[in-house]
Short mmCIF file of C-alpha atoms and ligand atoms in Angstrom, two decimals:
data_model
loop_
_atom_site.label_atom_id
_atom_site.label_comp_id
_atom_site.label_asym_id
_atom_site.label_seq_id
_atom_site.Cartn_x
_atom_site.Cartn_y
_atom_site.Cartn_z
CA UNK A 1 116.90 108.61 156.28
CA UNK A 2 116.64 109.16 159.86
CA UNK A 3 114.46 106.28 161.36
CA UNK A 4 113.41 102.94 160.10
CA UNK A 5 109.69 102.04 160.15
CA UNK A 6 109.19 98.37 160.11
CA UNK A 7 106.08 96.19 159.54
CA UNK A 8 105.52 95.79 163.42
CA UNK A 9 107.46 96.65 166.53
CA UNK A 10 107.00 94.52 169.66
CA UNK A 11 105.35 95.94 172.68
CA UNK A 12 107.22 95.87 175.94
CA UNK A 13 105.79 96.46 179.37
CA UNK A 14 107.46 99.08 181.54
CA UNK A 15 110.62 97.63 182.65
CA UNK A 16 109.93 97.84 186.36
CA UNK A 17 106.47 96.00 185.98
CA UNK A 18 108.44 92.89 184.18
CA UNK A 19 111.03 93.29 186.99
CA UNK A 20 108.32 92.96 189.69
CA UNK A 21 106.62 89.93 187.84
CA UNK A 22 109.90 88.11 187.56
CA UNK A 23 111.32 88.90 191.24
CA UNK A 24 109.79 85.75 192.78
CA UNK A 25 111.91 83.40 190.31
CA UNK A 26 114.82 84.57 192.65
CA UNK A 27 113.42 82.97 195.39
CA UNK A 28 112.16 79.75 194.11
CA UNK A 29 114.62 79.28 191.45
CA UNK A 30 111.86 77.43 189.46
CA UNK A 31 112.47 79.01 186.03
CA UNK A 32 110.72 76.52 183.58
CA UNK A 33 108.44 73.25 183.77
CA UNK A 34 105.09 74.73 184.44
CA UNK A 35 105.81 77.09 187.58
CA UNK A 36 103.86 79.74 189.01
CA UNK A 37 103.97 82.34 186.18
CA UNK A 38 102.88 79.72 183.64
CA UNK A 39 99.74 78.82 185.73
CA UNK A 40 99.15 82.47 186.38
CA UNK A 41 99.28 83.04 182.52
CA UNK A 42 97.20 80.02 181.92
CA UNK A 43 94.39 81.16 184.06
CA UNK A 44 94.60 84.82 182.76
CA UNK A 45 94.35 83.62 179.10
CA UNK A 46 91.72 81.22 179.81
CA UNK A 47 89.62 83.75 181.00
CA UNK A 48 90.75 86.54 178.19
CA UNK A 49 90.02 84.04 175.56
CA UNK A 50 86.77 82.35 176.64
CA UNK A 51 88.47 79.11 176.44
CA UNK A 52 87.30 75.73 178.20
CA UNK A 53 90.68 74.42 178.11
CA UNK A 54 94.29 75.47 177.50
CA UNK A 55 97.67 74.38 176.96
CA UNK A 56 100.83 76.63 176.49
CA UNK A 57 103.69 75.89 173.99
CA UNK A 58 107.13 77.14 173.75
CA UNK A 59 105.91 78.71 170.24
CA UNK A 60 102.85 78.48 167.72
CA UNK A 61 104.54 76.26 165.23
CA UNK A 62 104.90 73.53 167.71
CA UNK A 63 101.61 74.10 169.21
CA UNK A 64 100.00 73.44 165.88
CA UNK A 65 102.52 70.55 164.85
CA UNK A 66 102.18 68.60 168.02
CA UNK A 67 98.66 69.14 168.25
CA UNK A 68 97.99 67.37 164.96
CA UNK A 69 99.98 64.64 166.25
CA UNK A 70 98.36 64.41 169.61
CA UNK A 71 95.10 64.35 167.96
CA UNK A 72 96.30 61.28 165.75
CA UNK A 73 95.46 62.89 162.41
CA UNK A 74 96.68 60.89 159.29
CA UNK A 75 96.21 61.09 155.69
CA UNK A 76 94.93 64.46 153.87
CA UNK A 77 94.15 67.62 155.68
CA UNK A 78 92.31 70.43 153.52
CA UNK A 79 93.77 73.68 153.88
CA UNK A 80 94.72 77.40 152.80
CA UNK A 81 97.93 77.98 150.72
CA UNK A 82 97.57 81.71 151.66
CA UNK A 83 99.10 81.62 154.93
CA UNK A 84 102.65 81.70 156.76
CA UNK A 85 104.83 78.66 155.83
CA UNK A 86 104.40 77.35 159.33
CA UNK A 87 100.65 76.33 158.75
CA UNK A 88 101.82 74.22 155.66
CA UNK A 89 104.96 72.65 157.35
CA UNK A 90 102.97 71.72 160.49
CA UNK A 91 101.04 69.47 158.28
CA UNK A 92 103.67 67.82 156.63
CA UNK A 93 106.11 67.48 159.63
CA UNK A 94 103.03 65.79 161.34
CA UNK A 95 103.20 63.12 158.73
CA UNK A 96 99.88 64.42 156.76
CA UNK A 97 99.46 65.83 153.43
CA UNK A 98 98.21 69.52 152.89
CA UNK A 99 95.30 69.50 150.32
CA UNK A 100 94.97 73.26 148.99
CA UNK A 101 91.68 74.70 148.72
CA UNK A 102 91.21 78.47 147.39
CA UNK A 103 90.23 81.22 149.33
CA UNK A 104 87.61 84.05 149.52
CA UNK A 105 88.59 87.36 148.10
CA UNK A 106 87.00 89.43 150.69
CA UNK A 107 88.40 87.99 153.93
CA UNK A 108 91.44 85.95 152.45
CA UNK A 109 90.10 82.80 154.28
CA UNK A 110 89.18 79.38 153.10
CA UNK A 111 86.19 79.23 150.74
CA UNK A 112 83.68 76.77 152.47
CA UNK A 113 82.17 76.29 148.63
CA UNK A 114 85.33 74.88 147.28
CA UNK A 115 86.17 72.54 150.10
CA UNK A 116 83.75 69.62 149.65
CA UNK A 117 85.17 68.81 146.04
CA UNK A 118 88.76 68.16 147.73
CA UNK A 119 87.31 65.43 150.43
CA UNK A 120 88.43 61.92 149.77
CA UNK A 121 88.29 58.80 151.81
CA UNK A 122 91.73 59.82 153.12
CA UNK A 123 90.73 63.24 154.47
CA UNK A 124 90.96 63.39 158.31
CA UNK A 125 90.64 67.20 158.95
CA UNK A 126 90.27 70.90 157.66
CA UNK A 127 92.98 73.45 158.80
CA UNK A 128 91.75 76.76 158.21
CA UNK A 129 93.72 79.85 159.04
CA UNK A 130 92.18 83.35 160.34
CA UNK A 131 94.50 85.04 158.23
CA UNK A 132 95.03 88.72 159.27
CA UNK A 133 92.71 88.06 162.17
CA UNK A 134 89.95 87.79 159.71
CA UNK A 135 87.63 85.02 161.15
CA UNK A 136 86.77 82.27 158.94
CA UNK A 137 83.39 81.23 157.74
CA UNK A 138 83.28 79.20 160.93
CA UNK A 139 79.70 77.95 160.68
CA UNK A 140 79.91 76.80 157.23
CA UNK A 141 83.07 74.89 157.74
CA UNK A 142 81.91 73.30 160.86
CA UNK A 143 78.71 72.35 158.99
CA UNK A 144 80.79 70.39 156.26
CA UNK A 145 83.19 68.83 158.97
CA UNK A 146 80.34 67.49 160.94
CA UNK A 147 78.50 66.17 157.70
CA UNK A 148 81.84 64.24 156.81
CA UNK A 149 83.30 63.46 160.18
CA UNK A 150 86.38 65.71 159.86
CA UNK A 151 88.25 67.38 162.84
CA UNK A 152 88.61 71.28 162.53
CA UNK A 153 91.59 72.81 163.76
CA UNK A 154 92.11 76.47 163.33
CA UNK A 155 95.42 78.24 162.80
CA UNK A 156 94.55 81.35 164.83
CA UNK A 157 97.82 82.60 164.99
CA UNK A 158 96.54 86.15 164.05
CA UNK A 159 93.35 86.17 165.98
CA UNK A 160 94.28 86.88 169.33
CA UNK A 161 91.20 88.77 171.14
CA UNK A 162 89.12 88.73 167.82
CA UNK A 163 85.33 87.91 168.81
CA UNK A 164 82.07 87.35 166.78
CA UNK A 165 79.03 88.65 168.39
CA UNK A 166 81.18 88.40 171.70
CA UNK A 167 82.10 84.67 170.89
CA UNK A 168 86.01 84.46 171.07
CA UNK A 169 88.10 82.93 168.27
CA UNK A 170 89.17 80.48 170.64
CA UNK A 171 85.94 78.66 170.48
CA UNK A 172 85.59 77.61 167.06
CA UNK A 173 86.44 73.90 165.73
CA UNK A 174 88.07 71.30 167.71
CA UNK A 175 91.08 73.12 168.49
CA UNK A 176 92.64 76.64 167.85
CA UNK A 177 96.30 77.63 167.89
CA UNK A 178 97.49 81.13 169.04
CA UNK A 179 100.89 82.11 168.46
CA UNK A 180 102.78 84.54 171.00
CA UNK A 181 105.53 85.21 168.71
CA UNK A 182 107.31 88.93 169.46
CA UNK A 183 105.65 89.97 166.17
CA UNK A 184 102.27 89.08 167.23
CA UNK A 185 99.38 91.46 168.77
CA UNK A 186 99.96 89.57 172.13
CA UNK A 187 103.15 88.13 172.84
CA UNK A 188 105.55 86.09 175.37
CA UNK A 189 108.71 86.92 173.32
CA UNK A 190 108.34 83.21 171.77
CA UNK A 191 105.33 81.33 172.69
CA UNK A 192 101.90 79.94 171.98
CA UNK A 193 98.99 77.85 172.97
CA UNK A 194 96.11 75.68 171.90
CA UNK A 195 92.45 76.11 173.25
CA UNK A 196 90.08 73.49 173.13
CA UNK A 197 86.85 72.09 174.43
CA UNK A 198 87.50 68.13 174.85
CA UNK A 199 88.59 67.53 178.36
CA UNK A 200 90.21 64.39 177.17
CA UNK A 201 92.81 66.32 175.22
CA UNK A 202 94.36 67.77 178.04
CA UNK A 203 96.78 64.83 178.99
CA UNK A 204 97.80 64.13 175.39
CA UNK A 205 98.76 67.82 174.61
CA UNK A 206 100.44 68.14 178.00
CA UNK A 207 102.54 64.91 177.45
CA UNK A 208 103.55 65.61 174.08
CA UNK A 209 105.27 68.91 175.23
CA UNK A 210 106.81 67.17 177.91
CA UNK A 211 108.79 64.36 176.71
CA UNK A 212 105.42 61.95 177.12
CA UNK A 213 105.89 62.47 180.85
CA UNK A 214 103.28 63.70 183.17
CA UNK A 215 103.27 63.48 187.10
CA UNK A 216 106.84 61.63 186.96
CA UNK A 217 105.50 58.87 184.53
CA UNK A 218 106.12 58.32 181.00
CA UNK A 219 103.05 57.58 179.21
CA UNK A 220 104.42 57.72 175.58
CA UNK A 221 106.75 59.26 173.17
CA UNK A 222 106.85 63.19 173.58
CA UNK A 223 108.80 66.20 172.45
CA UNK A 224 109.83 69.43 174.46
CA UNK A 225 107.92 72.28 173.65
CA UNK A 226 107.39 74.10 177.21
CA UNK A 227 106.86 77.78 177.89
CA UNK A 228 109.40 78.79 180.63
CA UNK A 229 108.64 81.10 183.32
CA UNK A 230 110.31 84.28 181.92
CA UNK A 231 108.33 83.93 178.97
CA UNK A 232 105.12 83.34 180.89
CA UNK A 233 105.74 86.46 183.14
CA UNK A 234 106.00 88.77 179.89
CA UNK A 235 102.59 87.39 178.87
CA UNK A 236 101.25 88.10 182.32
CA UNK A 237 102.40 91.89 182.08
CA UNK A 238 101.41 92.21 178.28
CA UNK A 239 97.89 91.00 178.78
CA UNK A 240 97.43 93.85 181.08
CA UNK A 241 98.14 96.25 178.26
CA UNK A 242 96.62 94.50 175.38
CA UNK A 243 93.23 96.32 175.36
CA UNK A 244 95.12 99.53 175.25
CA UNK A 245 97.41 98.63 172.45
CA UNK A 246 94.50 97.20 170.36
CA UNK A 247 92.88 100.57 170.90
CA UNK A 248 95.79 102.33 169.63
CA UNK A 249 96.33 99.99 166.68
CA UNK A 250 92.45 100.82 165.83
CA UNK A 251 93.56 104.49 165.38
CA UNK A 252 96.18 103.68 163.12
CA UNK A 253 94.51 101.39 160.86
CA UNK A 254 91.35 104.26 160.72
CA UNK A 255 93.93 106.73 159.47
CA UNK A 256 95.28 104.45 156.92
CA UNK A 257 91.65 103.44 155.73
CA UNK A 258 90.81 107.06 155.73
CA UNK A 259 93.60 108.02 153.54
CA UNK A 260 93.62 105.17 151.18
CA UNK A 261 90.20 104.07 150.71
CA UNK A 262 88.30 105.25 147.63
CA UNK A 263 91.45 105.34 145.50
CA UNK A 264 91.44 103.28 142.34
CA UNK A 265 93.12 99.89 142.32
CA UNK A 266 93.50 99.87 146.23
CA UNK A 267 91.44 97.33 147.92
CA UNK A 268 91.31 96.27 151.72
CA UNK A 269 89.80 92.86 153.17
CA UNK A 270 86.17 92.76 153.91
CA UNK A 271 85.38 93.34 157.93
CA UNK A 272 81.84 92.02 158.85
CA UNK A 273 80.30 94.26 161.22
CA UNK A 274 79.72 91.50 163.95
CA UNK A 275 83.52 90.74 164.20
CA UNK A 276 85.56 92.51 166.74
CA UNK A 277 89.23 92.86 164.82
CA UNK A 278 92.48 93.15 166.66
CA UNK A 279 94.43 95.06 163.96
CA UNK A 280 97.28 92.67 163.79
CA UNK A 281 97.86 93.47 160.34
CA UNK A 282 97.07 96.41 157.77
CA UNK A 283 97.08 94.47 154.39
CA UNK A 284 96.47 96.57 151.30
CA UNK A 285 95.74 94.99 147.80
CA UNK A 286 97.30 96.76 144.74
CA UNK A 287 95.64 95.72 141.35
CA UNK A 288 98.20 96.68 139.02
CA UNK A 289 95.82 97.45 136.04
CA UNK A 290 93.82 100.11 137.91
CA UNK A 291 96.47 101.30 140.27
CA UNK A 292 98.84 101.65 137.35
CA UNK A 293 101.87 100.13 139.55
CA UNK A 294 102.49 96.95 140.80
CA UNK A 295 102.95 96.16 144.74
CA UNK A 296 106.41 95.48 144.10
CA UNK A 297 107.11 99.00 142.81
CA UNK A 298 105.13 100.54 145.84
CA UNK A 299 106.97 98.44 148.01
CA UNK A 300 110.28 99.54 146.58
CA UNK A 301 109.50 103.33 146.89
CA UNK A 302 108.73 102.74 150.44
CA UNK A 303 112.01 100.99 151.07
CA UNK A 304 113.85 103.97 149.62
CA UNK A 305 112.34 105.93 152.39
CA UNK A 306 113.44 103.72 155.02
CA UNK A 307 109.80 102.10 155.36
CA UNK A 308 109.74 98.20 155.24
CA UNK A 309 106.24 96.75 154.67
CA UNK A 310 105.74 92.94 154.29
CA UNK A 311 104.60 90.82 151.29
CA UNK A 312 102.27 88.63 153.84
CA UNK A 313 101.57 86.02 152.48
CA UNK A 314 103.56 85.76 149.08
CA UNK A 315 104.51 83.22 147.91
CA UNK A 316 101.44 81.05 148.71
CA UNK A 317 102.77 77.88 150.36
CA UNK A 318 101.67 75.57 147.27
CA UNK A 319 103.97 77.66 145.41
CA UNK A 320 107.65 77.28 146.64
CA UNK A 321 109.81 76.44 143.87
CA UNK A 322 111.93 73.88 146.17
CA UNK A 323 109.26 71.76 147.50
CA UNK A 324 108.47 69.00 145.31
CA UNK A 325 112.04 67.93 145.12
CA UNK A 326 112.77 68.11 148.62
CA UNK A 327 109.77 66.50 149.66
CA UNK A 328 110.28 63.75 147.21
CA UNK A 329 113.86 63.10 148.80
CA UNK A 330 112.76 63.49 152.44
CA UNK A 331 110.19 60.59 151.83
CA UNK A 332 107.15 62.51 153.07
CA UNK A 333 104.62 59.47 153.74
CA UNK A 334 102.26 58.77 150.83
CA UNK A 335 103.42 61.89 148.72
CA UNK A 336 103.89 59.43 145.47
CA UNK A 337 99.77 58.64 146.07
CA UNK A 338 98.99 62.45 145.71
CA UNK A 339 98.24 63.98 142.58
CA UNK A 340 101.11 65.63 141.02
CA UNK A 341 99.38 69.06 140.70
CA UNK A 342 99.00 69.40 144.85
CA UNK A 343 101.74 71.95 144.60
CA UNK A 344 100.13 73.77 141.57
CA UNK A 345 99.30 77.37 142.51
CA UNK A 346 97.11 77.85 139.39
CA UNK A 347 94.66 75.43 141.29
CA UNK A 348 94.14 78.54 143.83
CA UNK A 349 93.97 81.13 141.69
CA UNK A 350 92.41 83.81 144.31
CA UNK A 351 95.11 83.03 146.70
CA UNK A 352 97.77 83.39 144.08
CA UNK A 353 96.58 86.68 142.97
CA UNK A 354 96.06 87.94 146.53
CA UNK A 355 99.73 86.90 147.33
CA UNK A 356 100.79 88.87 144.11
CA UNK A 357 98.81 92.11 145.11
CA UNK A 358 99.29 92.44 148.96
CA UNK A 359 101.43 94.48 150.83
CA UNK A 360 101.13 94.43 154.63
CA UNK A 361 101.65 98.14 155.81
CA UNK A 362 103.46 98.99 159.37
CA UNK A 363 100.88 98.78 162.19
CA UNK A 364 101.81 99.10 166.01
CA UNK A 365 100.34 100.98 168.76
CA UNK A 366 102.97 103.52 168.81
CA UNK A 367 103.10 104.14 165.40
CA UNK A 368 102.97 107.95 164.68
CA UNK A 369 99.96 109.27 162.74
CA UNK A 370 102.26 111.52 161.00
CA UNK A 371 104.40 108.34 160.01
CA UNK A 372 100.73 106.70 158.56
CA UNK A 373 100.06 110.02 156.64
CA UNK A 374 103.91 110.15 155.19
CA UNK A 375 103.44 106.34 154.09
CA UNK A 376 100.23 106.91 152.64
CA UNK A 377 101.55 110.36 151.00
CA UNK A 378 104.52 107.89 149.52
CA UNK A 379 102.01 105.22 148.14
CA UNK A 380 99.95 107.68 146.56
CA UNK A 381 102.30 110.12 144.98
CA UNK A 382 104.68 108.21 142.51
CA UNK A 383 106.87 111.14 142.20
CA UNK A 384 107.68 111.21 145.77
CA UNK A 385 111.13 109.78 145.74
C1 PLP B 1 103.24 83.54 163.48
C2 PLP B 1 102.39 82.34 162.72
C3 PLP B 1 102.55 80.77 163.11
C4 PLP B 1 103.90 80.26 163.93
O1 PLP B 1 103.83 80.87 165.06
P1 PLP B 1 105.20 80.97 165.77
O2 PLP B 1 104.80 81.25 167.26
O3 PLP B 1 106.10 81.99 165.45
O4 PLP B 1 105.85 79.64 165.97
C5 PLP B 1 101.94 80.00 162.42
N1 PLP B 1 100.99 80.36 161.50
C6 PLP B 1 100.72 81.90 161.26
C7 PLP B 1 99.64 81.84 160.13
C8 PLP B 1 101.60 82.69 161.87
O5 PLP B 1 101.79 83.96 161.46
#
């Protein structure tokens, strides 16, 4: 096999453009600690995302974990198990208990009809994920949160640039976290941010990523999760190319859709007409009964041809074998108070089924349509290898 095709390929701006962007750093020698590129990126992102306030972080995971701490959240947080491990680990590492709610089969996001039954006097927040960039049922979720006095924190790691009726994904709930990891639609190599509406969150979020220090004064206990100038400069460059890249991804997604839709046993997520997508991922669900083959069998055939889709997200985060034991040993607060079936994946059957049927196919701006044709051929033709 000549070339490998991975699930994604990080975009890089023209070398000269990046070199120009970082040239000033050789004059100032100010290469981290909220310098000029950091400020430039914050301003550009606030505008692009339509956010009231933004705080940049070293990565999306720390942005989420530290935000939960900065908000002072305690007790139980209702969340989805159909996500990257980071979402669940952030809740646990912030000292809270994840309470898993099932998802909708169409958008794979939190099922609002199943949230209320999980609310107890210990619940402090809802933490849904705009998985694959599919927007959650934001109105229904907000209505439930308001009725019960809960915070809503979005893991918007996949939803950069997604809008609904022109309203940005950064504008829902109390706070939204975006990841700028190299594998995401918009990246700063490593990086992330949170967007929020309440100006009173500005100081706590800034301090928690900077050792509790602000303007040379120490206000409390904090960690270190600052974004450096080289990463910020990468973001400044990449943002200029983003809309074009999303356009190119759209063409790839449309080709997949054209070649795979209507095939028995193959299903895509639902995309409501009022949502502008970012084509971050191209998940396909294979129903083994109707398709006649499991997702794993399709994956093996593609791997043999040098094509490496991913099983995002398998297993569900309430289905890791090691969890219960390790968490007991580490003394996660209140774990003994939590119902023993907390990490029972059969409680979230829709999520479990999605995770067993999904394969996220390669997608990125520069993916050749000829390769998309070849991938679809391999998926549909069982005798291809
Ligand atoms: C990528 C990702 C994260 C973590 O972001 P990093 O920037 O890699 O730390 C969190 N949640 C989800 C759903 C992700 O896909």
